[in-house]
PDB file of N, CA and C in Angstrom:
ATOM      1  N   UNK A   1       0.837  -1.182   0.000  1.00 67.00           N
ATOM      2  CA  UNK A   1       0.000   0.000   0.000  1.00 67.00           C
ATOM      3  C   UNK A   1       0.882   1.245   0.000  1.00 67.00           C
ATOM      4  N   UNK A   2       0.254   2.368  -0.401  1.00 75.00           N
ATOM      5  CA  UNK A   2       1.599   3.636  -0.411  1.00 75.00           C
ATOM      6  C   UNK A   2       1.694   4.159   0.570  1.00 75.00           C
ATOM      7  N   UNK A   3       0.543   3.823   1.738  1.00 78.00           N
ATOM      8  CA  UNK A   3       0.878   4.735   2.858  1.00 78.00           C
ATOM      9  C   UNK A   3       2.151   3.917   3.957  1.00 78.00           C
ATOM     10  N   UNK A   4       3.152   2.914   3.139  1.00 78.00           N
ATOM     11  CA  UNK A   4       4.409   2.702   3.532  1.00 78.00           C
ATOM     12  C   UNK A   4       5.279   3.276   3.104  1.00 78.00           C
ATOM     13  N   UNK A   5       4.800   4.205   2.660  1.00 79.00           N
ATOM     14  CA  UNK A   5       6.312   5.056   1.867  1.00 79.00           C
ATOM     15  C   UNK A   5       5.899   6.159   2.544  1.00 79.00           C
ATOM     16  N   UNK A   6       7.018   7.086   2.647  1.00 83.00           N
ATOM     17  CA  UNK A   6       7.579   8.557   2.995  1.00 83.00           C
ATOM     18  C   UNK A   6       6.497   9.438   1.927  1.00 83.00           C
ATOM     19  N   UNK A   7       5.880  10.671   2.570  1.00 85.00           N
ATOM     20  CA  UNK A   7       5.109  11.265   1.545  1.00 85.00           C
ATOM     21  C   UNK A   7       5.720  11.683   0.441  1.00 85.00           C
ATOM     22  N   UNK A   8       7.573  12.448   0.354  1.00 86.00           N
ATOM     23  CA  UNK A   8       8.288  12.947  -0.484  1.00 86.00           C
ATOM     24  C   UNK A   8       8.613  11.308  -2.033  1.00 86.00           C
ATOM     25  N   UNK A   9       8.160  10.465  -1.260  1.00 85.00           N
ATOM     26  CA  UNK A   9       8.560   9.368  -2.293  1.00 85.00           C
ATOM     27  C   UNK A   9       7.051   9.085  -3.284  1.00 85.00           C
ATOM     28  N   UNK A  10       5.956   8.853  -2.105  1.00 88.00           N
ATOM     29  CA  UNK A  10       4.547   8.841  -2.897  1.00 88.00           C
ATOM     30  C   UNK A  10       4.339  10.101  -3.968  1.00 88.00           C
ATOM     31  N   UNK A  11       4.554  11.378  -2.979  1.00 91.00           N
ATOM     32  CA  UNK A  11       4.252  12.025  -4.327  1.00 91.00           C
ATOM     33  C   UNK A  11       4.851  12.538  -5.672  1.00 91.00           C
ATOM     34  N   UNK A  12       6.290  12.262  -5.705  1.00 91.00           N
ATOM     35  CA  UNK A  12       6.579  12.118  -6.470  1.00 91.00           C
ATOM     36  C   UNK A  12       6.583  10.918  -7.359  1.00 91.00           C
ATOM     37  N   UNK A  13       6.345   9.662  -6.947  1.00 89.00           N
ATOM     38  CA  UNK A  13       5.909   8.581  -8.209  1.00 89.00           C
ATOM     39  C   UNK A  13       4.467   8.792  -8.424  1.00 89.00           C
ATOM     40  N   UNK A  14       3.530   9.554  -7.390  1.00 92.00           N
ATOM     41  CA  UNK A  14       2.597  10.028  -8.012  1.00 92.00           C
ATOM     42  C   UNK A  14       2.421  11.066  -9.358  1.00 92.00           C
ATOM     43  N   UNK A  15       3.576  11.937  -9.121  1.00 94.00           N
ATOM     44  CA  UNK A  15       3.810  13.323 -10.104  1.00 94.00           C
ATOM     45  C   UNK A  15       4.720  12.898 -11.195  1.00 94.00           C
ATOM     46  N   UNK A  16       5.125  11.716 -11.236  1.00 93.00           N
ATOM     47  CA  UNK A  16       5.720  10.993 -12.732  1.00 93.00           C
ATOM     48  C   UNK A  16       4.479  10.107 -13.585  1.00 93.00           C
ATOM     49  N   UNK A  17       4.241   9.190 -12.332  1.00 91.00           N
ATOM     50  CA  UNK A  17       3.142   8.820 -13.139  1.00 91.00           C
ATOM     51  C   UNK A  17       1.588   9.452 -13.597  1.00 91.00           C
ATOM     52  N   UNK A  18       1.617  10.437 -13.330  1.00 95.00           N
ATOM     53  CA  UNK A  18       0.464  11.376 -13.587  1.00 95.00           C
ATOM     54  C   UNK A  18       0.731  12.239 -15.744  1.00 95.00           C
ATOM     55  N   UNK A  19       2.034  12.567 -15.155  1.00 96.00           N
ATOM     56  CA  UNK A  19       3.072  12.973 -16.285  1.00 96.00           C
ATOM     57  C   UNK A  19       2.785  12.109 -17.503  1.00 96.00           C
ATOM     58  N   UNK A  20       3.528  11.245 -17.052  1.00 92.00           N
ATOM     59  CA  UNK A  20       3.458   9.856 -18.260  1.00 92.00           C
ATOM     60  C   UNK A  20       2.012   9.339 -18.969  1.00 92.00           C
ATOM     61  N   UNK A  21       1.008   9.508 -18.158  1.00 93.00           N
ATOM     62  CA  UNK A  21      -0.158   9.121 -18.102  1.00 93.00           C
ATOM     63  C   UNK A  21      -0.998  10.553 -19.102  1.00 93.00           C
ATOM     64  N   UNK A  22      -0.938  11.755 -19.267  1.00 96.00           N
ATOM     65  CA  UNK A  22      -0.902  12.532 -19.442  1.00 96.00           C
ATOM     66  C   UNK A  22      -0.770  13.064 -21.214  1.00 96.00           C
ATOM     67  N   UNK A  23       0.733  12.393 -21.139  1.00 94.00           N
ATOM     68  CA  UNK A  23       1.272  12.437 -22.026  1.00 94.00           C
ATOM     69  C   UNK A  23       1.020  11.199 -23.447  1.00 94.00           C
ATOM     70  N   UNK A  24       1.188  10.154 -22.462  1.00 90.00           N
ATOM     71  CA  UNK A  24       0.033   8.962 -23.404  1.00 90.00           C
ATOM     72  C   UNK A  24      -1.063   9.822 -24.218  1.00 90.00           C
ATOM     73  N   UNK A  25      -1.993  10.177 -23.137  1.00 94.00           N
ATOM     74  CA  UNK A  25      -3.060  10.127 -23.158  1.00 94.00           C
ATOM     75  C   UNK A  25      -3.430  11.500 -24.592  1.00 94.00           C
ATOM     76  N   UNK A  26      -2.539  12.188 -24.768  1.00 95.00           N
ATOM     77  CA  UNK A  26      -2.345  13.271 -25.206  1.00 95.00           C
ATOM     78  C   UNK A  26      -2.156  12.573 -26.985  1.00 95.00           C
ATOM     79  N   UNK A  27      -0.999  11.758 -26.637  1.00 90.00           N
ATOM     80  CA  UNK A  27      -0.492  10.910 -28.138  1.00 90.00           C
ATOM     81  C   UNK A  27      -1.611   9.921 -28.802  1.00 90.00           C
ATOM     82  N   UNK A  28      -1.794   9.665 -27.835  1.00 90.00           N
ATOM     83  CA  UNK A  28      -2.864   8.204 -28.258  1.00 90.00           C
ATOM     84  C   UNK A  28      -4.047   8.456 -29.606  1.00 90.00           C
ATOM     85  N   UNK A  29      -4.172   9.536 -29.601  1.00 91.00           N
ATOM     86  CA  UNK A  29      -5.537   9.593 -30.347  1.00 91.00           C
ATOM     87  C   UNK A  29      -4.921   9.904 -32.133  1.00 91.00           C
ATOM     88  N   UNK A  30      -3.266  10.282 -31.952  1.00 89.00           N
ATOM     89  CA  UNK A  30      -2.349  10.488 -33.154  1.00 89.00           C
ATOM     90  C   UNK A  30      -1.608   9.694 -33.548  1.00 89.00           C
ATOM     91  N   UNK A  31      -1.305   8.760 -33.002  1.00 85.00           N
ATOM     92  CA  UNK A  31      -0.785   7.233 -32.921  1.00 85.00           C
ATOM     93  C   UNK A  31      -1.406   6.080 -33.245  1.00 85.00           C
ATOM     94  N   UNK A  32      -3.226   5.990 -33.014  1.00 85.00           N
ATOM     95  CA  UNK A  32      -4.279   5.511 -33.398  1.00 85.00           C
ATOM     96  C   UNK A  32      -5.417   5.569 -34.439  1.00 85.00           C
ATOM     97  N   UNK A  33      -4.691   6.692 -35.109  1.00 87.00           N
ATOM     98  CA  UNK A  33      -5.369   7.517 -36.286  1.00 87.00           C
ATOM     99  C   UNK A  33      -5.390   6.825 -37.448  1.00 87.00           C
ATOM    100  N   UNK A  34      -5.693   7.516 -38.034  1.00 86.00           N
ATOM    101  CA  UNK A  34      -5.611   7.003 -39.526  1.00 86.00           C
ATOM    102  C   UNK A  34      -4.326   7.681 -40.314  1.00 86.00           C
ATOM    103  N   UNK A  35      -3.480   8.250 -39.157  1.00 88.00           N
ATOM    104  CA  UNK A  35      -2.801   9.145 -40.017  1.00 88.00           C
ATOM    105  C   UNK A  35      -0.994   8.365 -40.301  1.00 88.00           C
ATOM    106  N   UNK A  36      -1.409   7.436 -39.351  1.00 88.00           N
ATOM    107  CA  UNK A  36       0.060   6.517 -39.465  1.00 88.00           C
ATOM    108  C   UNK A  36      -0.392   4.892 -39.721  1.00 88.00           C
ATOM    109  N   UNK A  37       0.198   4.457 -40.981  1.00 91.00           N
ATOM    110  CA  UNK A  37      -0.095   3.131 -41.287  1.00 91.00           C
ATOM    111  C   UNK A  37      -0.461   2.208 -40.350  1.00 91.00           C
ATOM    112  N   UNK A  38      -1.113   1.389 -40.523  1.00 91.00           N
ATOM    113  CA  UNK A  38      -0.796  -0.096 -39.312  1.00 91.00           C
ATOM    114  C   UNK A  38       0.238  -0.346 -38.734  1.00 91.00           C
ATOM    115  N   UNK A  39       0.949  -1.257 -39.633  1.00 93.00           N
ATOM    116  CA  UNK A  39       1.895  -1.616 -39.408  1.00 93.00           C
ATOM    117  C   UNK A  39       3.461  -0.505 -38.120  1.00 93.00           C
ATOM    118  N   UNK A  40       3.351   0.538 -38.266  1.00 92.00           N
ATOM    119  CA  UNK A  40       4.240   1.449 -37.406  1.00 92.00           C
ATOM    120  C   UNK A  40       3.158   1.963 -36.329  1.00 92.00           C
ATOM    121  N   UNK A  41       1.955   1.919 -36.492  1.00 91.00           N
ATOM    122  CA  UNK A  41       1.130   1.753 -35.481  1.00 91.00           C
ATOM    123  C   UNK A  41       1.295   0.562 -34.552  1.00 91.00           C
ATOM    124  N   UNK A  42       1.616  -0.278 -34.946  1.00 92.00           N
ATOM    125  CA  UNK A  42       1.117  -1.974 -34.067  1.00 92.00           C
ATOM    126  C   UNK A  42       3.308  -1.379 -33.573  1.00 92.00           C
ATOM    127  N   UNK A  43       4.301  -1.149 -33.690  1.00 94.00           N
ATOM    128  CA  UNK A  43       5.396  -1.610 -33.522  1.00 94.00           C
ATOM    129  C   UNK A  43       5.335  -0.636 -32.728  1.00 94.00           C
ATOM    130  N   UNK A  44       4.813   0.749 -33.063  1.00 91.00           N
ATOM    131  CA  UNK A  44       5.077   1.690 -31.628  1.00 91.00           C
ATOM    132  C   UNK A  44       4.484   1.440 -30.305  1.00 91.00           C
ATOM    133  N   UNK A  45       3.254   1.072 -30.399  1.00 91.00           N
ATOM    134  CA  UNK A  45       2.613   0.168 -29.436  1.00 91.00           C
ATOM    135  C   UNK A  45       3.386  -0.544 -28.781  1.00 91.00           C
ATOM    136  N   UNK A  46       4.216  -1.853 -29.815  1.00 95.00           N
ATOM    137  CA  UNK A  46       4.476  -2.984 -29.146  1.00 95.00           C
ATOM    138  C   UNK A  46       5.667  -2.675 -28.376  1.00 95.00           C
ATOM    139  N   UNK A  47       6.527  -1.368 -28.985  1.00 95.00           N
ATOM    140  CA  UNK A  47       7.850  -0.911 -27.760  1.00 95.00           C
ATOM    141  C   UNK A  47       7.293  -0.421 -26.864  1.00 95.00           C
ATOM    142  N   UNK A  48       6.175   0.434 -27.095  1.00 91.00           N
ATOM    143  CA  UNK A  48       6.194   0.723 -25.877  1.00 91.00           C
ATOM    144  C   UNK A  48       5.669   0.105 -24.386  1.00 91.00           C
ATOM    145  N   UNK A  49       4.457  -1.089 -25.369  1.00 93.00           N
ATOM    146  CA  UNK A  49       4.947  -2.148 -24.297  1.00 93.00           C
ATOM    147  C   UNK A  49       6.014  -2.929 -23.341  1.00 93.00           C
ATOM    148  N   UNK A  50       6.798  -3.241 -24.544  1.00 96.00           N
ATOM    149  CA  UNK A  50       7.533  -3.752 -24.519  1.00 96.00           C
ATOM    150  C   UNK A  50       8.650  -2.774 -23.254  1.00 96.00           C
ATOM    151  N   UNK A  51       9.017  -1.805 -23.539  1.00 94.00           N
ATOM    152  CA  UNK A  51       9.927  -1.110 -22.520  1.00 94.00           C
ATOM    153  C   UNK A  51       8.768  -0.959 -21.239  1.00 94.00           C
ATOM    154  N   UNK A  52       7.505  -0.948 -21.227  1.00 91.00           N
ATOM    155  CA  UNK A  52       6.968  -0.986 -19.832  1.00 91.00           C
ATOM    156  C   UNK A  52       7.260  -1.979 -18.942  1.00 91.00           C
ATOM    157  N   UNK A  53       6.857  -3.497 -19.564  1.00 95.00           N
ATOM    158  CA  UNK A  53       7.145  -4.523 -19.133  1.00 95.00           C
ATOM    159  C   UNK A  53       8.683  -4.541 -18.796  1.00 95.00           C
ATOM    160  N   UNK A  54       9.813  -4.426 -19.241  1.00 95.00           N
ATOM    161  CA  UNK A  54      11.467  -4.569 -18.901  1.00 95.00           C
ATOM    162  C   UNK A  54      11.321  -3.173 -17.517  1.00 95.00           C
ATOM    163  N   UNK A  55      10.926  -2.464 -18.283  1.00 90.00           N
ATOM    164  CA  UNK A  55      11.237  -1.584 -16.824  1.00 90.00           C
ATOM    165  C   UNK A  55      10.800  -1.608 -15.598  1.00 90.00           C
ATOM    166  N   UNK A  56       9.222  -2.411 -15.734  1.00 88.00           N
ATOM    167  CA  UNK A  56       9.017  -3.198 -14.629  1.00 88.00           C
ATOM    168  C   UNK A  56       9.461  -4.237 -13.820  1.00 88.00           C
ATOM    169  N   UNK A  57      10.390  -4.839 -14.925  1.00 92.00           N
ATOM    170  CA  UNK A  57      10.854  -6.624 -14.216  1.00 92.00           C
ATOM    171  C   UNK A  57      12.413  -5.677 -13.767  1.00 92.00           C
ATOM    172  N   UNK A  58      12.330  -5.141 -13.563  1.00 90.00           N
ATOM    173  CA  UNK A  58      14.095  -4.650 -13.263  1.00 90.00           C
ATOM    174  C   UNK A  58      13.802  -3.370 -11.644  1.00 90.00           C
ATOM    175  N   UNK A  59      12.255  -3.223 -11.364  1.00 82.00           N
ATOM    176  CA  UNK A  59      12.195  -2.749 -10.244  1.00 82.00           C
ATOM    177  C   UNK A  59      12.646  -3.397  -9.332  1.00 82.00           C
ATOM    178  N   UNK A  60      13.410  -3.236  -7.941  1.00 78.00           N
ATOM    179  CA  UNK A  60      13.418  -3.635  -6.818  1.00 78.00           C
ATOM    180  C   UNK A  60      12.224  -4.574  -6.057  1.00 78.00           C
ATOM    181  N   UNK A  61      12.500  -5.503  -5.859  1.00 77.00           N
ATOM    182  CA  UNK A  61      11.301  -5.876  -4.883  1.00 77.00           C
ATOM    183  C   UNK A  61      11.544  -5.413  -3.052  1.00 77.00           C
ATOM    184  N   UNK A  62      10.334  -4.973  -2.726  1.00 73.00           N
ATOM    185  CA  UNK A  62      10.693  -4.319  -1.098  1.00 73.00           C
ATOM    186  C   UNK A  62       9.740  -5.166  -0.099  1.00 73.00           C
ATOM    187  N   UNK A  63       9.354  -6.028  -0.874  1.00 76.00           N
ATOM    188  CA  UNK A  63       8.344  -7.054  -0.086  1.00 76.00           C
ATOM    189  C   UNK A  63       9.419  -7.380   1.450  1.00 76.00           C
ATOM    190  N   UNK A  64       9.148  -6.761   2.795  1.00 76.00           N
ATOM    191  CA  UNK A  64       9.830  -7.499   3.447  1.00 76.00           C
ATOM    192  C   UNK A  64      11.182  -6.090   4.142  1.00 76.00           C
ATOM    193  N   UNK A  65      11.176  -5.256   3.026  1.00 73.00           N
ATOM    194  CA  UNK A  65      12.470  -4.437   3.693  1.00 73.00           C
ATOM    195  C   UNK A  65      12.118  -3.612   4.076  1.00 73.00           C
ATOM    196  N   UNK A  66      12.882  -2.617   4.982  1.00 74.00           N
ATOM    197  CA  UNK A  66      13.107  -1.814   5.911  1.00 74.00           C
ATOM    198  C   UNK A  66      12.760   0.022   4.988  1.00 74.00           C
ATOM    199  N   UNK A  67      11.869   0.208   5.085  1.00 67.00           N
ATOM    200  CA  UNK A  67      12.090   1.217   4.360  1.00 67.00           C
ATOM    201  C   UNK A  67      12.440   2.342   4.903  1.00 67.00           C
ATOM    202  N   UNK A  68      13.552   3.241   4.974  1.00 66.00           N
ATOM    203  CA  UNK A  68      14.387   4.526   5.309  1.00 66.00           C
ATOM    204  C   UNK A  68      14.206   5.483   5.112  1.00 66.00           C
ATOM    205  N   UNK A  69      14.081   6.526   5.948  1.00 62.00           N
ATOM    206  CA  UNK A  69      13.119   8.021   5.457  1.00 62.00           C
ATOM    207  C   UNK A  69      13.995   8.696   5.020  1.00 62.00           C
ATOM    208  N   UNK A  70      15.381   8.087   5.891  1.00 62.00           N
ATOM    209  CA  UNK A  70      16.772   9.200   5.842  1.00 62.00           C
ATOM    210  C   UNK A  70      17.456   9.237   4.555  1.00 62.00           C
ATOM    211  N   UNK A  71      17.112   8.023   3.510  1.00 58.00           N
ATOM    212  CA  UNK A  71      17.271   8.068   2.229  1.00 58.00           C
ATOM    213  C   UNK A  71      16.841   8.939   0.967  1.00 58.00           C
ATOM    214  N   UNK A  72      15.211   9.728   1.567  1.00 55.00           N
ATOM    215  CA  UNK A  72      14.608  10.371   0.253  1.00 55.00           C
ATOM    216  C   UNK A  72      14.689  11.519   0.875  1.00 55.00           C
ATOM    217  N   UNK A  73      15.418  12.404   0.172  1.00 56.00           N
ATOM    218  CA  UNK A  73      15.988  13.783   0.651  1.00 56.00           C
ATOM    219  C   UNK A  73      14.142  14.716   0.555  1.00 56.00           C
ATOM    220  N   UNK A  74      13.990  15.399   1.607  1.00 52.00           N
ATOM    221  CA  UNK A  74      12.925  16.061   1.374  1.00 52.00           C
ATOM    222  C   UNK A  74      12.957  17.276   0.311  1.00 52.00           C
ATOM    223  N   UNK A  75      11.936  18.118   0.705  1.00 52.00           N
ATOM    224  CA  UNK A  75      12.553  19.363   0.457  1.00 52.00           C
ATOM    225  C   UNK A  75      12.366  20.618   1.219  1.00 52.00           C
ATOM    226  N   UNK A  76      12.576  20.179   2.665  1.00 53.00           N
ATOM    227  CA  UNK A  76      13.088  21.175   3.077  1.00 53.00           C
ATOM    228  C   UNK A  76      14.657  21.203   3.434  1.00 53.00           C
ATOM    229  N   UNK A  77      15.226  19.991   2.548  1.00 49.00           N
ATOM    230  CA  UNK A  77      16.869  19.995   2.824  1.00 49.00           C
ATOM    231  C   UNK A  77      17.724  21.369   2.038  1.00 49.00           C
ATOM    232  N   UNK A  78      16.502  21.561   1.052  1.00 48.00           N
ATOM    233  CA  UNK A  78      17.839  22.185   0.274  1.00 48.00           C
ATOM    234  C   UNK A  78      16.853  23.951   0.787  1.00 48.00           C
ATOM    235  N   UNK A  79      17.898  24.842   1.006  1.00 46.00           N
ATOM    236  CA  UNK A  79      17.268  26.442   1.189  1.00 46.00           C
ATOM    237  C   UNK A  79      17.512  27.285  -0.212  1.00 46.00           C
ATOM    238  N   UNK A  80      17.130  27.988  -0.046  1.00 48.00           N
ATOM    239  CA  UNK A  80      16.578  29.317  -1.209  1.00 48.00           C
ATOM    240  C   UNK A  80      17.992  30.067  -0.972  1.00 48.00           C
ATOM    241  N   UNK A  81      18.299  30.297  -1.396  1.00 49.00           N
ATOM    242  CA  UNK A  81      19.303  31.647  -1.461  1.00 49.00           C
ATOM    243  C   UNK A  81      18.992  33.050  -0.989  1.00 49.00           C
ATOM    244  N   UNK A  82      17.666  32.822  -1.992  1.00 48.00           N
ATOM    245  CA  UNK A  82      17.397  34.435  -0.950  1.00 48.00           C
ATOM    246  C   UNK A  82      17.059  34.774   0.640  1.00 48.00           C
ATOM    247  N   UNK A  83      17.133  33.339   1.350  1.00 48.00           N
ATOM    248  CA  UNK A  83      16.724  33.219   2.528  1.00 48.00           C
ATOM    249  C   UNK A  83      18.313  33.406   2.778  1.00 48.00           C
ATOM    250  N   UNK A  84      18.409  34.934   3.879  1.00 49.00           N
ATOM    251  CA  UNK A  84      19.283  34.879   4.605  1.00 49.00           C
ATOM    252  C   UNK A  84      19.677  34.869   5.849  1.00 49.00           C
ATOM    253  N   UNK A  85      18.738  35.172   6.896  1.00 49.00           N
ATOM    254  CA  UNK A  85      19.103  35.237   8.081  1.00 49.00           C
ATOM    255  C   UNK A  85      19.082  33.679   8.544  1.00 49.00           C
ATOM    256  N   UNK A  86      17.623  32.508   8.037  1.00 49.00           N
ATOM    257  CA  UNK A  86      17.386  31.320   8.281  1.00 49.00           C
ATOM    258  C   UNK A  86      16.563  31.244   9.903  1.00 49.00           C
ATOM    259  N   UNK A  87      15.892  32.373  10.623  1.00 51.00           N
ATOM    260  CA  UNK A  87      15.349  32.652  11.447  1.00 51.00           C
ATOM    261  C   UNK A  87      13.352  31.714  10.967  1.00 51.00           C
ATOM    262  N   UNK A  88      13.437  31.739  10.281  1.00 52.00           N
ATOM    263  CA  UNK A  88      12.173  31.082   9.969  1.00 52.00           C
ATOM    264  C   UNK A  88      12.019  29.757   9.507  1.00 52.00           C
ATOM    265  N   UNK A  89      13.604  29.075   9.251  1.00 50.00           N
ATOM    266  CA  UNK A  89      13.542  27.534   9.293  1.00 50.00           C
ATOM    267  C   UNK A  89      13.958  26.989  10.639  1.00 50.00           C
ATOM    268  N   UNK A  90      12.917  25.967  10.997  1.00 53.00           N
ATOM    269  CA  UNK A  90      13.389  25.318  12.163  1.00 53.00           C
ATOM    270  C   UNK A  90      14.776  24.188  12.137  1.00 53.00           C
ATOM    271  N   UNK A  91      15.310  24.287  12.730  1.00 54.00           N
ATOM    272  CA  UNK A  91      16.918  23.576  12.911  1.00 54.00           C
ATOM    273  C   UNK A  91      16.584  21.963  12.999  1.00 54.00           C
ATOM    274  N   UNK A  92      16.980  21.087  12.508  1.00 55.00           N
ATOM    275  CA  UNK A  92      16.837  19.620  12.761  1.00 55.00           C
ATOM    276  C   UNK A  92      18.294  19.080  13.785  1.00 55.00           C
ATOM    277  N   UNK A  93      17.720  18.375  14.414  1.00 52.00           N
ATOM    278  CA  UNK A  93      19.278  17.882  14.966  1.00 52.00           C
ATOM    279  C   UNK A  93      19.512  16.095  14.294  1.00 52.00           C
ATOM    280  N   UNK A  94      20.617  16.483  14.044  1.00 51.00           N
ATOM    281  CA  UNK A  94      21.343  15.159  13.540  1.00 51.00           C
ATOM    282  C   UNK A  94      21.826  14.445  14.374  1.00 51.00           C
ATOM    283  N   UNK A  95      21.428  14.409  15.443  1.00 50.00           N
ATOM    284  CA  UNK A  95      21.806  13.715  16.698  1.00 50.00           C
ATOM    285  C   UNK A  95      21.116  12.155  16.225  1.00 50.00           C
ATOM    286  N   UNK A  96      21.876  10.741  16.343  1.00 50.00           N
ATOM    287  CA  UNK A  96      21.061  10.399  16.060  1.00 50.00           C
ATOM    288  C   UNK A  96      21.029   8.934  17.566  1.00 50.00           C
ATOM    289  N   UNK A  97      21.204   9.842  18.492  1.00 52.00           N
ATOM    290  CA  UNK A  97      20.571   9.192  20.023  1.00 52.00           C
ATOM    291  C   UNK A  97      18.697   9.890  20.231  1.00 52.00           C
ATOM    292  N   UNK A  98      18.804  10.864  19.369  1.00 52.00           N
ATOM    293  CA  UNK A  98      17.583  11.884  19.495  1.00 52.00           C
ATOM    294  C   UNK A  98      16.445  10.701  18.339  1.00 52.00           C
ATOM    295  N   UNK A  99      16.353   9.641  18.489  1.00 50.00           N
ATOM    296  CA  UNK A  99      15.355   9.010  17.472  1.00 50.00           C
ATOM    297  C   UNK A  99      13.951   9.110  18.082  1.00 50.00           C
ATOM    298  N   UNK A 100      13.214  10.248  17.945  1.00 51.00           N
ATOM    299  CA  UNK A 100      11.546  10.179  18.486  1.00 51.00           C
ATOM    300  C   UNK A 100      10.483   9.098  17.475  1.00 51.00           C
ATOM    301  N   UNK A 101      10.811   8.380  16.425  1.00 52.00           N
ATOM    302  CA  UNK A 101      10.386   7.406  15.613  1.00 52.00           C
ATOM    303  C   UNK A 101      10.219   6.408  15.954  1.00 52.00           C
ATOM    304  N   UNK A 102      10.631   5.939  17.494  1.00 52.00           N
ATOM    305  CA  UNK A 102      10.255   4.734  18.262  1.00 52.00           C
ATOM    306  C   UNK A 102      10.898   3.539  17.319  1.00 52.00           C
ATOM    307  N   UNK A 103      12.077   3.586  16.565  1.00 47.00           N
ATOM    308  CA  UNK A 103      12.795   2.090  15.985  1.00 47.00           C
ATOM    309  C   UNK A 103      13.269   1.718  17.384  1.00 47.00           C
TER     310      UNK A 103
END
């Protein structure tokens, strides 16, 4: 389910796959036309099957692992430049005896 992932990880495979989905959805009706033969119709299709399926069998499986928050950089890691004093970001401590996450 996604509510095992970090929100910075959900919503961004949410905001790719929204993208992609989008963008299909955009092609599809010019790709399906009458305006490109069969034949390069049926082969664009079939890559792009075809690369869905490989890029799927080459995901990670996480059935079982530990998933790490400290891995998906948020974004409040990185600051603005024009922020200079830094009086309005709160300080994190990297202490890491300070774990309030109950591991």
């Amino acid at each position: 389910t996604p509510e095992l992932f970090p929100t910075h990880a959900r919503v961004l495979a949410f905001g790719i796959c929204n993208a992609c989905a989008r963008f299909g959805a955009a092609l599809a009706p010019y790709i399906i036309s009458d305006l490109i033969a069969p034949l390069p119709t049926a082969l664009i299709v079939s890559v792009i099957s075809l690369t869905a399926a490989i890029t799927v069998s080459r995901v990670r499986e996480t059935m079982g692992a530990r998933i790490d928050d400290d891995n998906i950089q948020s974004g409040n890691d990185v600051r603005d430049d024009s922020v200079q004093s830094g009086d309005d970001v709160p300080e994190t401590s990297s202490d890491s005896t300070d774990d309030s996450r109950g591991r």
